[in-house]
Amino acid sequence: MSKSEMIQSDIGSVLTAEEIAEIDAELAHIPYRSGAAIDALKIIQAKRGWVSDECLQAIARHLEMSAEELEGVATFYNLIYRRPVGEKVILFCDSVSCWIGGCDDIKDKISNTLGVDYGETTADNSYTLLPVPCLGACDRAPVMMVGDDLVTHLDEKKIKQLFGKTKKGSTN
Ligand code: FES
């Protein structure tokens, strides 16, 4: 077996054929392999919920990058999760407009209702709470994303409606 075949079989022991095919489809539009780094990370995250060290190393080998280079991309792009997250991620905006709109009190209400702080996941694995810089909806501050949904004009009533029935407590 040639060196490149060994590398490919090594990658194939971590990533599925479907995942590799999706990454390769991105590569077809990009002149250099490392240019698909973010797309490849997103593909794996969409399928697995987060990007483990093992997956990151396999993606790096497939893109002919070092794991350190790809880790740098993953770290810079703050929507790539390098630890397991809950079924939905709450991306809570704590930037200026939302801060002026009282996001600190809203964040406390979320933390008290769910029993989690930033970086933590609820005991029932429903939600992970993360801070995020401006979500681009400053005119509707304070705002957050819950999974794919943007929730605007946050107040205590909305937090209770959204999370009041979630079991309180964190896994970490
Ligand atoms: S500051 Fe929160 S959306 Fe812009």
Short mmCIF file of N, CA and C and ligand atoms in Angstrom, two decimals:
data_model
loop_
_atom_site.label_atom_id
_atom_site.label_comp_id
_atom_site.label_asym_id
_atom_site.label_seq_id
_atom_site.Cartn_x
_atom_site.Cartn_y
_atom_site.Cartn_z
N MET A 1 0.85 -1.20 0.00
CA MET A 1 0.00 0.00 0.00
C MET A 1 0.89 1.25 0.00
N SER A 2 0.57 2.21 -0.87
CA SER A 2 1.38 3.44 -0.92
C SER A 2 1.09 4.31 0.29
N LYS A 3 1.96 5.31 0.50
CA LYS A 3 1.77 6.20 1.66
C LYS A 3 0.42 6.93 1.57
N SER A 4 0.08 7.41 0.36
CA SER A 4 -1.18 8.15 0.25
C SER A 4 -2.39 7.23 0.45
N GLU A 5 -2.27 5.96 0.03
CA GLU A 5 -3.38 5.01 0.28
C GLU A 5 -3.53 4.74 1.79
N MET A 6 -2.36 4.65 2.47
CA MET A 6 -2.41 4.44 3.93
C MET A 6 -3.08 5.61 4.62
N ILE A 7 -2.73 6.83 4.18
CA ILE A 7 -3.34 8.03 4.79
C ILE A 7 -4.85 8.02 4.54
N GLN A 8 -5.26 7.69 3.30
CA GLN A 8 -6.69 7.67 2.96
C GLN A 8 -7.44 6.64 3.79
N SER A 9 -6.82 5.45 4.00
CA SER A 9 -7.52 4.44 4.78
C SER A 9 -7.59 4.84 6.25
N ASP A 10 -6.58 5.56 6.71
CA ASP A 10 -6.57 6.09 8.06
C ASP A 10 -7.71 7.11 8.24
N ILE A 11 -7.86 8.00 7.26
CA ILE A 11 -8.93 9.01 7.30
C ILE A 11 -10.28 8.30 7.28
N GLY A 12 -10.39 7.28 6.42
CA GLY A 12 -11.64 6.55 6.28
C GLY A 12 -12.03 5.77 7.51
N SER A 13 -11.08 5.52 8.42
CA SER A 13 -11.44 4.82 9.66
C SER A 13 -12.09 5.78 10.66
N VAL A 14 -11.98 7.07 10.41
CA VAL A 14 -12.57 8.07 11.33
C VAL A 14 -13.80 8.72 10.69
N LEU A 15 -13.62 9.21 9.46
CA LEU A 15 -14.73 9.90 8.78
C LEU A 15 -15.49 8.89 7.92
N THR A 16 -16.81 9.10 7.81
CA THR A 16 -17.60 8.19 6.97
C THR A 16 -17.39 8.53 5.50
N ALA A 17 -17.76 7.58 4.63
CA ALA A 17 -17.64 7.82 3.19
C ALA A 17 -18.49 9.02 2.78
N GLU A 18 -19.66 9.16 3.41
CA GLU A 18 -20.55 10.27 3.09
C GLU A 18 -19.91 11.61 3.49
N GLU A 19 -19.29 11.64 4.66
CA GLU A 19 -18.64 12.87 5.11
C GLU A 19 -17.48 13.23 4.17
N ILE A 20 -16.70 12.23 3.80
CA ILE A 20 -15.57 12.49 2.90
C ILE A 20 -16.08 12.98 1.54
N ALA A 21 -17.17 12.37 1.06
CA ALA A 21 -17.73 12.78 -0.24
C ALA A 21 -18.20 14.23 -0.18
N GLU A 22 -18.82 14.62 0.93
CA GLU A 22 -19.29 16.01 1.05
C GLU A 22 -18.12 16.99 1.09
N ILE A 23 -17.07 16.61 1.81
CA ILE A 23 -15.88 17.48 1.85
C ILE A 23 -15.26 17.56 0.45
N ASP A 24 -15.20 16.43 -0.23
CA ASP A 24 -14.62 16.43 -1.58
C ASP A 24 -15.45 17.28 -2.55
N ALA A 25 -16.76 17.31 -2.34
CA ALA A 25 -17.60 18.15 -3.21
C ALA A 25 -17.24 19.63 -3.01
N GLU A 26 -16.92 20.01 -1.78
CA GLU A 26 -16.47 21.39 -1.52
C GLU A 26 -15.11 21.63 -2.18
N LEU A 27 -14.24 20.62 -2.06
CA LEU A 27 -12.89 20.77 -2.62
C LEU A 27 -12.91 20.99 -4.13
N ALA A 28 -13.95 20.46 -4.77
CA ALA A 28 -14.04 20.60 -6.23
C ALA A 28 -14.15 22.06 -6.66
N HIS A 29 -14.62 22.93 -5.73
CA HIS A 29 -14.80 24.35 -6.11
C HIS A 29 -13.65 25.23 -5.62
N ILE A 30 -12.69 24.62 -4.95
CA ILE A 30 -11.66 25.43 -4.28
C ILE A 30 -10.28 25.05 -4.81
N PRO A 31 -9.46 26.04 -5.18
CA PRO A 31 -8.18 25.74 -5.83
C PRO A 31 -7.13 25.11 -4.90
N TYR A 32 -7.24 25.30 -3.60
CA TYR A 32 -6.25 24.70 -2.69
C TYR A 32 -6.98 24.03 -1.53
N ARG A 33 -6.49 22.89 -1.10
CA ARG A 33 -7.24 22.02 -0.18
C ARG A 33 -7.57 22.70 1.15
N SER A 34 -6.63 23.48 1.68
CA SER A 34 -6.88 24.09 2.99
C SER A 34 -8.01 25.12 2.92
N GLY A 35 -8.35 25.57 1.71
CA GLY A 35 -9.45 26.52 1.55
C GLY A 35 -10.80 25.95 1.93
N ALA A 36 -10.87 24.62 2.05
CA ALA A 36 -12.14 23.98 2.43
C ALA A 36 -12.22 23.73 3.94
N ALA A 37 -11.29 24.32 4.69
CA ALA A 37 -11.19 24.00 6.12
C ALA A 37 -12.51 24.26 6.87
N ILE A 38 -13.03 25.47 6.73
CA ILE A 38 -14.25 25.81 7.50
C ILE A 38 -15.42 24.95 7.04
N ASP A 39 -15.56 24.78 5.72
CA ASP A 39 -16.67 23.96 5.22
C ASP A 39 -16.56 22.53 5.73
N ALA A 40 -15.34 22.00 5.75
CA ALA A 40 -15.17 20.62 6.22
C ALA A 40 -15.53 20.50 7.71
N LEU A 41 -15.11 21.47 8.49
CA LEU A 41 -15.46 21.45 9.92
C LEU A 41 -16.97 21.53 10.10
N LYS A 42 -17.61 22.40 9.30
CA LYS A 42 -19.08 22.55 9.39
C LYS A 42 -19.79 21.25 9.00
N ILE A 43 -19.27 20.58 7.97
CA ILE A 43 -19.89 19.32 7.52
C ILE A 43 -19.87 18.30 8.66
N ILE A 44 -18.71 18.16 9.29
CA ILE A 44 -18.60 17.18 10.37
C ILE A 44 -19.48 17.59 11.55
N GLN A 45 -19.49 18.88 11.86
CA GLN A 45 -20.31 19.33 12.99
C GLN A 45 -21.79 19.12 12.71
N ALA A 46 -22.22 19.37 11.47
CA ALA A 46 -23.63 19.18 11.14
C ALA A 46 -24.05 17.73 11.35
N LYS A 47 -23.13 16.81 11.11
CA LYS A 47 -23.48 15.38 11.22
C LYS A 47 -23.29 14.85 12.63
N ARG A 48 -22.31 15.39 13.36
CA ARG A 48 -21.97 14.81 14.66
C ARG A 48 -22.26 15.72 15.84
N GLY A 49 -22.64 16.97 15.55
CA GLY A 49 -22.95 17.90 16.63
C GLY A 49 -21.77 18.69 17.12
N TRP A 50 -20.56 18.13 16.98
CA TRP A 50 -19.34 18.82 17.40
C TRP A 50 -18.17 18.16 16.68
N VAL A 51 -16.96 18.73 16.84
CA VAL A 51 -15.79 18.21 16.14
C VAL A 51 -14.78 17.70 17.18
N SER A 52 -14.65 16.40 17.26
CA SER A 52 -13.72 15.79 18.22
C SER A 52 -12.27 15.95 17.74
N ASP A 53 -11.32 15.71 18.63
CA ASP A 53 -9.90 15.77 18.24
C ASP A 53 -9.61 14.78 17.11
N GLU A 54 -10.20 13.58 17.24
CA GLU A 54 -9.96 12.54 16.24
C GLU A 54 -10.45 13.00 14.85
N CYS A 55 -11.64 13.59 14.82
CA CYS A 55 -12.18 14.08 13.54
C CYS A 55 -11.33 15.23 13.02
N LEU A 56 -10.93 16.13 13.91
CA LEU A 56 -10.13 17.26 13.47
C LEU A 56 -8.84 16.78 12.81
N GLN A 57 -8.22 15.78 13.43
CA GLN A 57 -6.97 15.26 12.86
C GLN A 57 -7.21 14.59 11.50
N ALA A 58 -8.32 13.88 11.38
CA ALA A 58 -8.63 13.22 10.10
C ALA A 58 -8.92 14.25 9.01
N ILE A 59 -9.68 15.29 9.37
CA ILE A 59 -9.97 16.36 8.38
C ILE A 59 -8.66 17.01 7.95
N ALA A 60 -7.80 17.30 8.92
CA ALA A 60 -6.52 17.96 8.61
C ALA A 60 -5.72 17.11 7.63
N ARG A 61 -5.67 15.79 7.89
CA ARG A 61 -4.91 14.92 6.97
C ARG A 61 -5.53 14.96 5.58
N HIS A 62 -6.86 14.93 5.53
CA HIS A 62 -7.54 14.94 4.24
C HIS A 62 -7.28 16.24 3.48
N LEU A 63 -7.16 17.34 4.22
CA LEU A 63 -6.94 18.64 3.57
C LEU A 63 -5.46 18.97 3.44
N GLU A 64 -4.63 18.00 3.84
CA GLU A 64 -3.17 18.19 3.76
C GLU A 64 -2.72 19.41 4.54
N MET A 65 -3.29 19.54 5.73
CA MET A 65 -2.91 20.61 6.66
C MET A 65 -2.38 19.93 7.92
N SER A 66 -1.72 20.71 8.77
CA SER A 66 -1.37 20.16 10.07
C SER A 66 -2.59 20.30 10.98
N ALA A 67 -2.66 19.44 11.99
CA ALA A 67 -3.78 19.54 12.94
C ALA A 67 -3.75 20.89 13.63
N GLU A 68 -2.56 21.42 13.87
CA GLU A 68 -2.44 22.73 14.54
C GLU A 68 -3.03 23.84 13.67
N GLU A 69 -2.76 23.78 12.37
CA GLU A 69 -3.33 24.80 11.47
C GLU A 69 -4.86 24.73 11.49
N LEU A 70 -5.39 23.52 11.42
CA LEU A 70 -6.85 23.38 11.39
C LEU A 70 -7.46 23.76 12.74
N GLU A 71 -6.76 23.43 13.80
CA GLU A 71 -7.23 23.84 15.14
C GLU A 71 -7.32 25.37 15.20
N GLY A 72 -6.35 26.05 14.60
CA GLY A 72 -6.36 27.51 14.57
C GLY A 72 -7.60 28.03 13.87
N VAL A 73 -7.97 27.39 12.77
CA VAL A 73 -9.18 27.79 12.03
C VAL A 73 -10.41 27.55 12.91
N ALA A 74 -10.46 26.37 13.53
CA ALA A 74 -11.63 26.00 14.35
C ALA A 74 -11.77 26.94 15.54
N THR A 75 -10.65 27.34 16.12
CA THR A 75 -10.68 28.23 17.28
C THR A 75 -11.11 29.63 16.87
N PHE A 76 -10.61 30.08 15.71
CA PHE A 76 -10.94 31.43 15.24
C PHE A 76 -12.43 31.53 14.92
N TYR A 77 -12.97 30.47 14.35
CA TYR A 77 -14.37 30.47 13.93
C TYR A 77 -15.20 29.95 15.11
N ASN A 78 -15.81 30.88 15.85
CA ASN A 78 -16.34 30.49 17.16
C ASN A 78 -17.63 29.66 17.10
N LEU A 79 -18.10 29.33 15.90
CA LEU A 79 -19.29 28.48 15.84
C LEU A 79 -18.94 27.02 15.57
N ILE A 80 -17.65 26.72 15.63
CA ILE A 80 -17.24 25.31 15.58
C ILE A 80 -17.06 24.85 17.03
N TYR A 81 -17.79 23.81 17.37
CA TYR A 81 -17.77 23.34 18.76
C TYR A 81 -16.76 22.22 18.90
N ARG A 82 -15.82 22.40 19.83
CA ARG A 82 -14.77 21.40 20.02
C ARG A 82 -15.03 20.52 21.23
N ARG A 83 -16.20 20.73 21.83
CA ARG A 83 -16.64 19.84 22.91
C ARG A 83 -18.09 19.48 22.61
N PRO A 84 -18.59 18.37 23.16
CA PRO A 84 -20.00 18.03 22.93
C PRO A 84 -20.91 19.16 23.41
N VAL A 85 -21.99 19.37 22.67
CA VAL A 85 -22.97 20.38 23.06
C VAL A 85 -24.35 19.72 23.16
N GLY A 86 -25.30 20.44 23.74
CA GLY A 86 -26.66 19.92 23.87
C GLY A 86 -27.37 19.89 22.51
N GLU A 87 -28.64 19.43 22.55
CA GLU A 87 -29.39 19.32 21.29
C GLU A 87 -29.51 20.67 20.60
N LYS A 88 -29.66 21.73 21.41
CA LYS A 88 -29.68 23.08 20.85
C LYS A 88 -28.65 23.93 21.57
N VAL A 89 -27.99 24.79 20.79
CA VAL A 89 -27.04 25.73 21.39
C VAL A 89 -27.73 27.09 21.48
N ILE A 90 -27.66 27.67 22.67
CA ILE A 90 -28.15 29.04 22.85
C ILE A 90 -26.95 29.96 22.66
N LEU A 91 -26.99 30.75 21.60
CA LEU A 91 -25.92 31.72 21.36
C LEU A 91 -26.44 33.06 21.87
N PHE A 92 -25.93 33.46 23.00
CA PHE A 92 -26.46 34.64 23.68
C PHE A 92 -25.57 35.85 23.39
N CYS A 93 -26.14 36.88 22.77
CA CYS A 93 -25.36 38.07 22.42
C CYS A 93 -25.13 38.94 23.64
N ASP A 94 -23.84 39.22 23.89
CA ASP A 94 -23.53 40.10 25.03
C ASP A 94 -22.76 41.33 24.55
N SER A 95 -22.96 41.70 23.29
CA SER A 95 -22.27 42.90 22.76
C SER A 95 -23.06 44.17 23.10
N VAL A 96 -22.52 45.31 22.62
CA VAL A 96 -22.94 46.61 23.15
C VAL A 96 -24.44 46.87 23.13
N SER A 97 -25.08 46.72 21.97
CA SER A 97 -26.51 47.06 21.89
C SER A 97 -27.34 46.17 22.81
N CYS A 98 -26.98 44.91 22.87
CA CYS A 98 -27.73 44.01 23.74
C CYS A 98 -27.43 44.30 25.21
N TRP A 99 -26.20 44.71 25.49
CA TRP A 99 -25.86 45.07 26.86
C TRP A 99 -26.66 46.30 27.30
N ILE A 100 -26.75 47.29 26.39
CA ILE A 100 -27.55 48.49 26.70
C ILE A 100 -29.01 48.09 26.91
N GLY A 101 -29.44 47.09 26.16
CA GLY A 101 -30.83 46.63 26.27
C GLY A 101 -31.09 45.72 27.47
N GLY A 102 -30.07 45.52 28.29
CA GLY A 102 -30.30 44.77 29.53
C GLY A 102 -30.01 43.28 29.45
N CYS A 103 -29.08 42.90 28.55
CA CYS A 103 -28.85 41.46 28.37
C CYS A 103 -28.28 40.78 29.61
N ASP A 104 -27.59 41.54 30.47
CA ASP A 104 -27.01 40.89 31.66
C ASP A 104 -28.11 40.29 32.54
N ASP A 105 -29.19 41.04 32.72
CA ASP A 105 -30.30 40.51 33.54
C ASP A 105 -30.96 39.31 32.85
N ILE A 106 -31.08 39.39 31.53
CA ILE A 106 -31.70 38.27 30.79
C ILE A 106 -30.83 37.02 30.89
N LYS A 107 -29.53 37.23 30.78
CA LYS A 107 -28.61 36.09 30.89
C LYS A 107 -28.74 35.45 32.28
N ASP A 108 -28.84 36.27 33.31
CA ASP A 108 -29.01 35.73 34.67
C ASP A 108 -30.31 34.93 34.76
N LYS A 109 -31.34 35.42 34.10
CA LYS A 109 -32.63 34.72 34.13
C LYS A 109 -32.49 33.35 33.43
N ILE A 110 -31.80 33.33 32.30
CA ILE A 110 -31.59 32.05 31.60
C ILE A 110 -30.79 31.11 32.49
N SER A 111 -29.71 31.62 33.07
CA SER A 111 -28.86 30.78 33.92
C SER A 111 -29.65 30.23 35.10
N ASN A 112 -30.46 31.07 35.70
CA ASN A 112 -31.25 30.62 36.86
C ASN A 112 -32.32 29.61 36.44
N THR A 113 -32.93 29.85 35.28
CA THR A 113 -34.00 28.96 34.83
C THR A 113 -33.46 27.58 34.43
N LEU A 114 -32.32 27.59 33.71
CA LEU A 114 -31.76 26.33 33.21
C LEU A 114 -30.73 25.71 34.15
N GLY A 115 -30.20 26.52 35.05
CA GLY A 115 -29.16 25.99 35.95
C GLY A 115 -27.83 25.82 35.25
N VAL A 116 -27.56 26.65 34.25
CA VAL A 116 -26.26 26.57 33.55
C VAL A 116 -25.66 27.96 33.40
N ASP A 117 -24.35 27.98 33.36
CA ASP A 117 -23.62 29.21 33.03
C ASP A 117 -23.04 29.04 31.62
N TYR A 118 -22.32 30.06 31.15
CA TYR A 118 -21.69 29.96 29.83
C TYR A 118 -20.80 28.71 29.76
N GLY A 119 -20.90 28.02 28.66
CA GLY A 119 -20.05 26.84 28.44
C GLY A 119 -20.64 25.57 29.01
N GLU A 120 -21.81 25.66 29.65
CA GLU A 120 -22.38 24.47 30.28
C GLU A 120 -23.61 23.97 29.52
N THR A 121 -23.90 22.69 29.73
CA THR A 121 -25.04 22.04 29.08
C THR A 121 -26.03 21.58 30.15
N THR A 122 -27.31 21.71 29.86
CA THR A 122 -28.32 21.30 30.84
C THR A 122 -28.25 19.80 31.09
N ALA A 123 -28.69 19.39 32.27
CA ALA A 123 -28.60 17.99 32.67
C ALA A 123 -29.36 17.08 31.71
N ASP A 124 -30.43 17.58 31.10
CA ASP A 124 -31.19 16.74 30.17
C ASP A 124 -30.64 16.84 28.74
N ASN A 125 -29.50 17.52 28.58
CA ASN A 125 -28.81 17.65 27.29
C ASN A 125 -29.60 18.48 26.26
N SER A 126 -30.57 19.26 26.74
CA SER A 126 -31.37 20.05 25.78
C SER A 126 -30.61 21.25 25.24
N TYR A 127 -29.89 21.95 26.13
CA TYR A 127 -29.30 23.23 25.74
C TYR A 127 -27.87 23.37 26.24
N THR A 128 -27.05 24.03 25.41
CA THR A 128 -25.74 24.52 25.83
C THR A 128 -25.78 26.03 25.68
N LEU A 129 -25.31 26.73 26.70
CA LEU A 129 -25.36 28.20 26.69
C LEU A 129 -23.96 28.74 26.35
N LEU A 130 -23.89 29.55 25.30
CA LEU A 130 -22.60 30.15 24.91
C LEU A 130 -22.78 31.64 24.63
N PRO A 131 -21.77 32.45 24.97
CA PRO A 131 -21.83 33.87 24.59
C PRO A 131 -21.40 34.02 23.14
N VAL A 132 -21.90 35.05 22.49
CA VAL A 132 -21.51 35.26 21.09
C VAL A 132 -21.44 36.77 20.86
N PRO A 133 -20.49 37.23 20.02
CA PRO A 133 -20.50 38.64 19.68
C PRO A 133 -21.68 38.95 18.76
N CYS A 134 -21.95 40.21 18.56
CA CYS A 134 -23.11 40.72 17.83
C CYS A 134 -23.69 39.76 16.79
N LEU A 135 -25.00 39.53 16.90
CA LEU A 135 -25.69 38.64 15.95
C LEU A 135 -26.26 39.42 14.77
N GLY A 136 -25.98 40.71 14.71
CA GLY A 136 -26.44 41.51 13.57
C GLY A 136 -27.91 41.86 13.63
N ALA A 137 -28.48 41.81 14.83
CA ALA A 137 -29.89 42.18 14.99
C ALA A 137 -30.01 43.22 16.12
N CYS A 138 -29.06 44.17 16.11
CA CYS A 138 -28.96 45.15 17.21
C CYS A 138 -30.24 45.96 17.37
N ASP A 139 -30.96 46.19 16.26
CA ASP A 139 -32.19 46.99 16.33
C ASP A 139 -33.30 46.24 17.06
N ARG A 140 -33.08 44.95 17.33
CA ARG A 140 -34.11 44.17 18.04
C ARG A 140 -33.55 43.61 19.36
N ALA A 141 -32.50 44.28 19.87
CA ALA A 141 -31.83 43.82 21.09
C ALA A 141 -32.76 43.87 22.31
N PRO A 142 -32.46 43.02 23.30
CA PRO A 142 -31.44 41.97 23.31
C PRO A 142 -31.92 40.72 22.55
N VAL A 143 -30.95 40.02 21.97
CA VAL A 143 -31.30 38.88 21.12
C VAL A 143 -30.42 37.66 21.43
N MET A 144 -30.90 36.51 20.98
CA MET A 144 -30.10 35.28 21.06
C MET A 144 -30.58 34.33 19.96
N MET A 145 -29.74 33.36 19.65
CA MET A 145 -30.14 32.26 18.79
C MET A 145 -30.42 31.05 19.67
N VAL A 146 -31.51 30.35 19.40
CA VAL A 146 -31.75 29.07 20.07
C VAL A 146 -31.82 28.04 18.94
N GLY A 147 -30.76 27.26 18.80
CA GLY A 147 -30.65 26.43 17.61
C GLY A 147 -30.60 27.33 16.39
N ASP A 148 -31.51 27.13 15.44
CA ASP A 148 -31.51 27.95 14.22
C ASP A 148 -32.41 29.16 14.33
N ASP A 149 -33.08 29.34 15.47
CA ASP A 149 -34.07 30.42 15.58
C ASP A 149 -33.49 31.65 16.27
N LEU A 150 -33.71 32.80 15.63
CA LEU A 150 -33.33 34.06 16.26
C LEU A 150 -34.49 34.51 17.15
N VAL A 151 -34.19 34.79 18.41
CA VAL A 151 -35.23 35.26 19.34
C VAL A 151 -34.86 36.69 19.72
N THR A 152 -35.78 37.62 19.48
CA THR A 152 -35.48 39.05 19.64
C THR A 152 -36.28 39.65 20.79
N HIS A 153 -35.92 40.90 21.11
CA HIS A 153 -36.63 41.66 22.16
C HIS A 153 -36.81 40.79 23.42
N LEU A 154 -35.72 40.23 23.87
CA LEU A 154 -35.80 39.30 25.01
C LEU A 154 -36.25 40.01 26.27
N ASP A 155 -37.12 39.33 26.99
CA ASP A 155 -37.47 39.79 28.33
C ASP A 155 -37.72 38.54 29.19
N GLU A 156 -37.96 38.77 30.46
CA GLU A 156 -38.09 37.63 31.38
C GLU A 156 -39.24 36.71 30.99
N LYS A 157 -40.33 37.32 30.49
CA LYS A 157 -41.49 36.51 30.10
C LYS A 157 -41.13 35.53 28.98
N LYS A 158 -40.37 36.03 27.99
CA LYS A 158 -39.98 35.14 26.87
C LYS A 158 -39.08 34.01 27.36
N ILE A 159 -38.20 34.34 28.28
CA ILE A 159 -37.30 33.30 28.80
C ILE A 159 -38.10 32.22 29.52
N LYS A 160 -39.08 32.66 30.29
CA LYS A 160 -39.91 31.69 31.01
C LYS A 160 -40.69 30.83 30.03
N GLN A 161 -41.25 31.46 29.01
CA GLN A 161 -42.01 30.69 28.00
C GLN A 161 -41.14 29.66 27.30
N LEU A 162 -39.91 30.09 26.97
CA LEU A 162 -39.02 29.20 26.21
C LEU A 162 -38.45 28.07 27.06
N PHE A 163 -38.03 28.40 28.28
CA PHE A 163 -37.24 27.44 29.04
C PHE A 163 -37.87 27.00 30.35
N GLY A 164 -39.03 27.54 30.67
CA GLY A 164 -39.64 27.27 31.98
C GLY A 164 -39.85 25.80 32.27
N LYS A 165 -40.03 24.99 31.23
CA LYS A 165 -40.33 23.58 31.46
C LYS A 165 -39.07 22.70 31.41
N THR A 166 -37.92 23.31 31.13
CA THR A 166 -36.68 22.52 31.05
C THR A 166 -36.19 22.15 32.44
N LYS A 167 -35.71 20.92 32.57
CA LYS A 167 -35.21 20.46 33.86
C LYS A 167 -33.95 21.27 34.20
N LYS A 168 -33.91 21.77 35.43
CA LYS A 168 -32.79 22.62 35.84
C LYS A 168 -31.57 21.79 36.22
N GLY A 169 -30.38 22.30 35.93
CA GLY A 169 -29.14 21.64 36.33
C GLY A 169 -28.22 21.43 35.15
N SER A 170 -26.90 21.38 35.42
CA SER A 170 -25.94 21.24 34.33
C SER A 170 -25.21 19.91 34.42
N THR A 171 -24.61 19.53 33.28
CA THR A 171 -23.82 18.29 33.25
C THR A 171 -22.37 18.57 33.54
N ASN A 172 -21.98 19.86 33.56
CA ASN A 172 -20.56 20.16 33.75
C ASN A 172 -20.37 21.41 34.58
S1 FES B 1 -25.20 43.78 19.90
FE1 FES B 1 -26.52 42.09 20.12
S2 FES B 1 -27.22 41.78 18.09
FE2 FES B 1 -25.81 43.39 17.88
#
